[in-house]
């Protein structure tokens, strides 16, 4: 492996890729799955029968939209509806449509690291729900939140769907929720989707489909590095691998090098060596139980207002507010 301490990075992507591939064991962040190709692959994943998460969350929002809206629009107070990692907004549109129909006074502020996802979301909302005011914000969660024009005197409803919280280990989730709490006032609410522990095979199947869509999604990070950093990863020389530990509830995705090989990233002036069967860890998909959600919420200074589950108890949406002692 060639270490190059003189590289000047032009953006966070370059720096993260450099650091991730030069450490041991190698690691890349799942936030870099998402470009136009990755967004499309994730939409295909959501349509897979094995990927139960989307249908479960969709059914919860559809069933409880009236109850959820009543909590959000208590005292008919206008709010900013801020969504972290909005993606294609497929499930959010259930709420947006309901709010629009009920003439609820709100502004929708989707945040996403993928500009492509935001542009497509805005376009589809302009067509499907032209009355909804959309203010998109590109960037990683906190960069975008810091850039956002968030009025302090307006109530905030923050949304974090799709088990995006599952991309964090527990200590990271606590830090994340704690930092979101810093943006919240007493009347603000935070709706979060948690995927639950269940039959380990059901979980493995969701991240390891027979058609290879998930493998293509995982490998998209290499494709993106090839395109953006003039690199020569051979995608066929890496294997998608999923693990699930039913004790900790942690699913992990890897790319495993199937042979000794060297990869060049010209834009970073970097050569990386892989030994046969060496791994790149790419994603965490944490599964929860009620005690763990309660623990991380409490540790982050949040309290549970309510929770909703799908019929199979595969998935839950929790609504949090700031603990009264932290206000
Ligand atoms: C698993 S998808 C879920 C999309 C949507 N919330 C849903 O439930 O269908 C994750 C989305 O979050 C975005 N994302 C991932 N990590 C991010 C980060 N650190 N900051 C901002 N957006 C991120 C991705 O671009 C993608 O659109």
Short mmCIF file of C-alpha atoms and ligand atoms in Angstrom, two decimals:
data_model
loop_
_atom_site.label_atom_id
_atom_site.label_comp_id
_atom_site.label_asym_id
_atom_site.label_seq_id
_atom_site.Cartn_x
_atom_site.Cartn_y
_atom_site.Cartn_z
CA UNK A 1 0.00 0.00 0.00
CA UNK A 2 1.31 3.41 -0.93
CA UNK A 3 0.79 6.04 1.73
CA UNK A 4 0.61 9.53 0.40
CA UNK A 5 0.61 12.17 3.08
CA UNK A 6 0.91 15.04 0.56
CA UNK A 7 -2.52 14.58 -1.00
CA UNK A 8 -4.64 17.71 -0.99
CA UNK A 9 -8.28 16.74 -0.87
CA UNK A 10 -10.78 18.87 -2.75
CA UNK A 11 -13.82 17.50 -0.91
CA UNK A 12 -14.97 15.24 1.95
CA UNK A 13 -15.61 12.32 -0.44
CA UNK A 14 -11.95 12.21 -1.52
CA UNK A 15 -10.72 12.45 2.06
CA UNK A 16 -13.11 9.76 3.35
CA UNK A 17 -12.25 7.37 0.51
CA UNK A 18 -8.52 7.92 1.07
CA UNK A 19 -8.78 7.39 4.83
CA UNK A 20 -11.12 4.40 4.49
CA UNK A 21 -8.95 2.51 2.01
CA UNK A 22 -5.64 3.20 3.74
CA UNK A 23 -6.76 1.98 7.18
CA UNK A 24 -6.95 -1.64 8.35
CA UNK A 25 -9.46 -3.19 8.19
CA UNK A 26 -10.65 -1.16 5.18
CA UNK A 27 -13.93 0.69 5.52
CA UNK A 28 -16.12 2.92 3.32
CA UNK A 29 -19.21 4.86 4.42
CA UNK A 30 -22.62 3.73 3.13
CA UNK A 31 -23.54 7.39 2.57
CA UNK A 32 -21.43 7.15 -0.61
CA UNK A 33 -23.70 4.48 -2.14
CA UNK A 34 -26.04 7.20 -3.27
CA UNK A 35 -25.54 8.83 -6.66
CA UNK A 36 -27.94 8.60 -9.63
CA UNK A 37 -27.08 4.90 -10.11
CA UNK A 38 -27.19 4.14 -6.36
CA UNK A 39 -30.51 5.98 -5.94
CA UNK A 40 -32.05 3.88 -8.73
CA UNK A 41 -30.63 0.66 -7.24
CA UNK A 42 -32.04 1.57 -3.82
CA UNK A 43 -35.47 2.11 -5.41
CA UNK A 44 -35.15 -1.38 -6.93
CA UNK A 45 -34.23 -2.75 -3.48
CA UNK A 46 -37.37 -1.19 -1.99
CA UNK A 47 -39.45 -3.11 -4.56
CA UNK A 48 -37.84 -6.48 -3.72
CA UNK A 49 -40.12 -8.93 -1.85
CA UNK A 50 -37.24 -9.71 0.56
CA UNK A 51 -36.78 -6.04 1.55
CA UNK A 52 -39.72 -5.96 3.99
CA UNK A 53 -38.71 -2.61 5.59
CA UNK A 54 -40.37 -0.33 3.04
CA UNK A 55 -43.74 -2.13 3.04
CA UNK A 56 -43.80 -2.23 6.86
CA UNK A 57 -43.11 1.49 7.24
CA UNK A 58 -45.51 2.31 4.40
CA UNK A 59 -48.30 0.36 6.15
CA UNK A 60 -47.61 2.10 9.49
CA UNK A 61 -47.76 5.60 7.98
CA UNK A 62 -50.87 4.74 5.96
CA UNK A 63 -52.67 3.26 8.99
CA UNK A 64 -51.72 5.93 11.52
CA UNK A 65 -51.46 9.07 9.38
CA UNK A 66 -54.46 10.69 11.08
CA UNK A 67 -53.09 10.06 14.58
CA UNK A 68 -49.59 11.17 13.56
CA UNK A 69 -50.93 14.35 11.93
CA UNK A 70 -52.97 15.17 15.04
CA UNK A 71 -49.77 15.04 17.13
CA UNK A 72 -47.79 17.10 14.60
CA UNK A 73 -50.51 19.77 14.17
CA UNK A 74 -51.55 20.08 17.81
CA UNK A 75 -53.04 23.53 18.49
CA UNK A 76 -52.97 24.10 14.69
CA UNK A 77 -49.47 25.49 14.94
CA UNK A 78 -47.63 25.80 11.59
CA UNK A 79 -44.44 23.72 11.32
CA UNK A 80 -41.29 23.06 9.33
CA UNK A 81 -41.30 19.43 8.21
CA UNK A 82 -37.61 18.51 8.02
CA UNK A 83 -36.70 15.10 6.59
CA UNK A 84 -33.21 13.66 7.03
CA UNK A 85 -32.16 11.38 4.13
CA UNK A 86 -35.43 11.82 2.23
CA UNK A 87 -34.57 9.63 -0.78
CA UNK A 88 -37.51 9.34 -3.18
CA UNK A 89 -39.99 10.35 -0.44
CA UNK A 90 -42.25 7.41 -1.35
CA UNK A 91 -43.50 6.96 2.23
CA UNK A 92 -43.29 10.63 3.23
CA UNK A 93 -45.75 11.41 0.44
CA UNK A 94 -48.44 9.58 2.49
CA UNK A 95 -48.09 12.29 5.15
CA UNK A 96 -47.54 15.15 2.68
CA UNK A 97 -50.70 14.21 0.81
CA UNK A 98 -52.68 13.93 4.04
CA UNK A 99 -51.38 17.30 5.35
CA UNK A 100 -52.20 18.90 2.01
CA UNK A 101 -55.70 17.41 1.98
CA UNK A 102 -56.31 18.63 5.57
CA UNK A 103 -54.96 22.09 4.70
CA UNK A 104 -52.30 21.80 7.39
CA UNK A 105 -49.89 24.75 7.41
CA UNK A 106 -46.34 23.43 6.88
CA UNK A 107 -43.20 23.72 4.77
CA UNK A 108 -41.34 20.55 3.62
CA UNK A 109 -37.52 20.66 3.92
CA UNK A 110 -36.00 17.41 2.60
CA UNK A 111 -32.29 16.88 3.29
CA UNK A 112 -30.22 14.38 1.33
CA UNK A 113 -26.59 13.84 0.42
CA UNK A 114 -27.73 12.92 -3.10
CA UNK A 115 -28.54 15.97 -5.26
CA UNK A 116 -30.08 13.58 -7.80
CA UNK A 117 -32.53 12.20 -5.20
CA UNK A 118 -33.55 15.73 -4.14
CA UNK A 119 -34.05 16.94 -7.72
CA UNK A 120 -36.25 13.94 -8.57
CA UNK A 121 -38.20 14.34 -5.31
CA UNK A 122 -38.84 18.05 -5.92
CA UNK A 123 -39.93 17.37 -9.51
CA UNK A 124 -42.35 14.62 -8.49
CA UNK A 125 -43.80 16.74 -5.67
CA UNK A 126 -44.32 19.70 -7.99
CA UNK A 127 -46.38 17.40 -10.21
CA UNK A 128 -48.21 15.34 -7.58
CA UNK A 129 -48.66 17.86 -4.75
CA UNK A 130 -48.19 21.34 -6.26
CA UNK A 131 -49.56 23.03 -3.12
CA UNK A 132 -46.71 21.75 -0.95
CA UNK A 133 -43.85 24.23 -0.44
CA UNK A 134 -40.56 22.37 -0.89
CA UNK A 135 -37.17 23.72 0.20
CA UNK A 136 -34.54 21.06 -0.59
CA UNK A 137 -31.18 20.99 1.17
CA UNK A 138 -28.24 19.01 -0.21
CA UNK A 139 -25.53 17.75 2.14
CA UNK A 140 -24.85 15.29 4.91
CA UNK A 141 -27.33 15.52 7.79
CA UNK A 142 -25.70 18.14 9.98
CA UNK A 143 -23.98 20.11 7.20
CA UNK A 144 -27.38 20.54 5.58
CA UNK A 145 -29.14 21.28 8.88
CA UNK A 146 -26.56 23.96 9.66
CA UNK A 147 -27.05 25.53 6.22
CA UNK A 148 -30.83 25.32 6.48
CA UNK A 149 -32.87 28.40 7.07
CA UNK A 150 -34.53 27.04 10.18
CA UNK A 151 -36.53 29.69 11.94
CA UNK A 152 -36.18 29.37 15.67
CA UNK A 153 -39.70 30.54 16.32
CA UNK A 154 -41.31 27.94 14.01
CA UNK A 155 -42.22 24.50 15.33
CA UNK A 156 -40.10 21.69 13.87
CA UNK A 157 -41.21 18.17 13.01
CA UNK A 158 -38.16 16.12 12.08
CA UNK A 159 -38.45 12.86 10.15
CA UNK A 160 -35.89 10.08 9.87
CA UNK A 161 -37.42 7.15 7.98
CA UNK A 162 -36.24 3.99 6.24
CA UNK A 163 -34.23 2.72 9.23
CA UNK A 164 -31.49 5.21 8.34
CA UNK A 165 -30.73 5.24 12.08
CA UNK A 166 -29.70 1.61 11.57
CA UNK A 167 -26.62 2.80 9.66
CA UNK A 168 -25.21 3.79 13.06
CA UNK A 169 -23.82 1.70 15.90
CA UNK A 170 -25.42 2.40 19.28
CA UNK A 171 -22.90 4.99 20.47
CA UNK A 172 -23.15 6.80 17.11
CA UNK A 173 -26.97 6.68 17.26
CA UNK A 174 -26.92 8.23 20.76
CA UNK A 175 -24.58 11.04 19.58
CA UNK A 176 -26.76 11.56 16.51
CA UNK A 177 -30.04 11.74 18.47
CA UNK A 178 -28.39 13.97 21.03
CA UNK A 179 -27.27 16.40 18.31
CA UNK A 180 -30.76 16.41 16.77
CA UNK A 181 -32.07 17.18 20.26
CA UNK A 182 -29.92 20.32 20.23
CA UNK A 183 -32.08 21.61 17.34
CA UNK A 184 -35.33 20.86 19.16
CA UNK A 185 -37.53 22.96 21.42
CA UNK A 186 -40.15 21.63 23.84
CA UNK A 187 -42.98 21.44 21.28
CA UNK A 188 -40.88 19.93 18.46
CA UNK A 189 -41.25 16.25 17.55
CA UNK A 190 -38.94 13.70 15.96
CA UNK A 191 -40.33 10.66 14.07
CA UNK A 192 -37.81 7.85 13.59
CA UNK A 193 -38.16 4.45 11.85
CA UNK A 194 -36.48 1.47 13.59
CA UNK A 195 -36.15 -1.99 12.07
CA UNK A 196 -36.67 -4.65 14.75
CA UNK A 197 -34.90 -7.90 15.61
CA UNK A 198 -36.64 -10.84 14.00
CA UNK A 199 -35.86 -14.24 12.43
CA UNK A 200 -32.20 -13.84 11.46
CA UNK A 201 -32.87 -15.49 8.09
CA UNK A 202 -35.50 -12.86 7.23
CA UNK A 203 -32.91 -10.16 7.95
CA UNK A 204 -30.13 -11.85 5.96
CA UNK A 205 -32.48 -12.36 2.99
CA UNK A 206 -33.33 -8.64 2.95
CA UNK A 207 -29.66 -7.79 2.32
CA UNK A 208 -28.73 -10.75 0.16
CA UNK A 209 -31.30 -11.14 -2.60
CA UNK A 210 -30.88 -13.88 -5.23
CA UNK A 211 -31.16 -11.41 -8.14
CA UNK A 212 -28.02 -9.52 -7.05
CA UNK A 213 -29.58 -6.04 -6.71
CA UNK A 214 -28.12 -5.59 -3.22
CA UNK A 215 -24.72 -6.77 -4.44
CA UNK A 216 -24.85 -4.18 -7.26
CA UNK A 217 -25.87 -1.51 -4.71
CA UNK A 218 -22.95 -2.42 -2.44
CA UNK A 219 -20.50 -2.43 -5.37
CA UNK A 220 -21.83 0.93 -6.59
CA UNK A 221 -19.43 2.55 -4.14
CA UNK A 222 -16.52 1.05 -6.13
CA UNK A 223 -18.09 2.15 -9.41
CA UNK A 224 -18.45 5.64 -8.02
CA UNK A 225 -14.79 5.69 -6.95
CA UNK A 226 -13.82 4.50 -10.45
CA UNK A 227 -15.77 7.33 -12.07
CA UNK A 228 -15.04 10.17 -9.65
CA UNK A 229 -11.44 9.36 -8.77
CA UNK A 230 -10.24 7.79 -12.03
CA UNK A 231 -9.76 4.40 -10.36
CA UNK A 232 -9.72 0.85 -11.75
CA UNK A 233 -11.62 -1.35 -9.29
CA UNK A 234 -12.64 -4.57 -11.05
CA UNK A 235 -16.16 -5.10 -9.65
CA UNK A 236 -16.10 -8.79 -10.59
CA UNK A 237 -13.11 -9.34 -8.30
CA UNK A 238 -15.17 -8.39 -5.21
CA UNK A 239 -17.94 -10.39 -3.57
CA UNK A 240 -20.90 -8.90 -1.69
CA UNK A 241 -21.13 -10.49 1.78
CA UNK A 242 -23.72 -9.97 4.51
CA UNK A 243 -23.55 -11.00 8.17
CA UNK A 244 -26.11 -10.73 10.95
CA UNK A 245 -25.42 -11.18 14.65
CA UNK A 246 -28.76 -11.95 16.35
CA UNK A 247 -27.30 -11.18 19.78
CA UNK A 248 -26.29 -7.59 19.02
CA UNK A 249 -28.83 -7.06 16.22
CA UNK A 250 -26.09 -5.81 13.92
CA UNK A 251 -26.13 -6.66 10.21
CA UNK A 252 -22.98 -5.72 8.32
CA UNK A 253 -22.23 -5.53 4.59
CA UNK A 254 -18.80 -6.20 3.18
CA UNK A 255 -17.05 -6.28 -0.16
CA UNK A 256 -14.57 -9.15 -0.13
CA UNK A 257 -11.60 -9.23 -2.49
CA UNK A 258 -11.60 -12.65 -4.19
CA UNK A 259 -7.86 -12.53 -5.04
CA UNK A 260 -4.62 -10.65 -4.42
CA UNK A 261 -4.96 -7.45 -6.42
CA UNK A 262 -3.81 -3.86 -6.70
CA UNK A 263 -6.12 -0.93 -7.43
CA UNK A 264 -5.01 2.52 -8.59
CA UNK A 265 -6.91 5.71 -7.73
CA UNK A 266 -5.23 8.19 -10.09
CA UNK A 267 -6.91 11.34 -8.74
CA UNK A 268 -5.62 10.54 -5.24
CA UNK A 269 -2.22 9.38 -6.52
CA UNK A 270 -2.86 6.20 -4.54
CA UNK A 271 -2.27 2.50 -5.04
CA UNK A 272 -4.13 0.08 -2.75
CA UNK A 273 -3.24 -3.57 -2.31
CA UNK A 274 -5.78 -6.22 -1.42
CA UNK A 275 -4.88 -9.67 -0.17
CA UNK A 276 -7.19 -12.48 -1.26
CA UNK A 277 -10.30 -12.48 1.01
CA UNK A 278 -9.51 -9.11 2.54
CA UNK A 279 -12.65 -7.08 3.33
CA UNK A 280 -13.99 -3.56 2.91
CA UNK A 281 -16.74 -2.96 5.48
CA UNK A 282 -19.40 -0.79 3.79
CA UNK A 283 -22.61 -0.69 5.82
CA UNK A 284 -24.16 -1.28 9.23
CA UNK A 285 -27.90 -2.11 9.39
CA UNK A 286 -28.69 -2.19 13.10
CA UNK A 287 -31.83 -3.99 14.33
CA UNK A 288 -33.53 -2.94 17.54
CA UNK A 289 -35.75 -4.08 20.38
CA UNK A 290 -37.89 -1.83 22.59
CA UNK A 291 -35.38 -1.78 25.47
CA UNK A 292 -32.59 -0.63 23.19
CA UNK A 293 -34.69 2.14 21.63
CA UNK A 294 -35.65 3.30 25.13
CA UNK A 295 -32.00 3.18 26.20
CA UNK A 296 -30.61 5.17 23.27
CA UNK A 297 -33.45 7.72 23.43
CA UNK A 298 -32.97 8.26 27.18
CA UNK A 299 -29.18 8.47 26.80
CA UNK A 300 -29.68 11.12 24.11
CA UNK A 301 -32.00 13.25 26.26
CA UNK A 302 -35.17 12.31 24.36
CA UNK A 303 -38.41 10.80 25.64
CA UNK A 304 -40.87 8.59 23.81
CA UNK A 305 -44.20 10.24 23.00
CA UNK A 306 -45.65 7.19 21.26
CA UNK A 307 -44.84 4.33 18.92
CA UNK A 308 -46.52 2.54 16.04
CA UNK A 309 -45.87 -0.96 14.73
CA UNK A 310 -46.79 -2.91 11.60
CA UNK A 311 -48.97 -6.03 11.87
CA UNK A 312 -46.03 -8.48 11.99
CA UNK A 313 -44.08 -6.35 14.51
CA UNK A 314 -41.16 -6.25 12.08
CA UNK A 315 -40.73 -2.48 12.27
CA UNK A 316 -41.63 0.48 14.50
CA UNK A 317 -41.94 4.21 14.10
CA UNK A 318 -41.26 6.08 17.33
CA UNK A 319 -42.10 9.70 18.02
CA UNK A 320 -39.73 11.48 20.41
CA UNK A 321 -39.66 14.85 22.10
CA UNK A 322 -36.95 16.47 24.19
CA UNK A 323 -36.87 15.28 27.82
CA UNK A 324 -38.51 18.02 29.88
CA UNK A 325 -35.41 18.26 32.11
CA UNK A 326 -33.31 19.11 29.00
CA UNK A 327 -35.43 22.03 27.82
C1 LIG B 1 -31.85 3.94 2.94
S1 LIG B 1 -32.22 5.37 1.97
C2 LIG B 1 -33.78 5.80 2.72
C3 LIG B 1 -34.54 6.85 1.97
C4 LIG B 1 -35.86 7.25 2.61
N1 LIG B 1 -35.67 7.87 3.91
C5 LIG B 1 -36.77 6.05 2.73
O1 LIG B 1 -37.12 5.72 3.86
O2 LIG B 1 -37.11 5.46 1.72
C6 LIG B 1 -31.10 6.55 2.66
C7 LIG B 1 -31.20 7.95 2.09
O3 LIG B 1 -30.47 8.81 2.96
C8 LIG B 1 -29.46 9.52 2.23
N2 LIG B 1 -28.30 9.58 3.12
C9 LIG B 1 -27.53 8.54 3.55
N3 LIG B 1 -26.58 8.96 4.41
C10 LIG B 1 -26.73 10.32 4.49
C11 LIG B 1 -26.06 11.33 5.21
N4 LIG B 1 -25.04 11.05 6.03
N5 LIG B 1 -26.49 12.61 5.08
C12 LIG B 1 -27.54 12.91 4.27
N6 LIG B 1 -28.22 11.99 3.55
C13 LIG B 1 -27.83 10.70 3.66
C14 LIG B 1 -29.23 8.71 0.96
O4 LIG B 1 -28.77 9.51 -0.10
C15 LIG B 1 -30.60 8.09 0.71
O5 LIG B 1 -31.40 8.90 -0.11
#
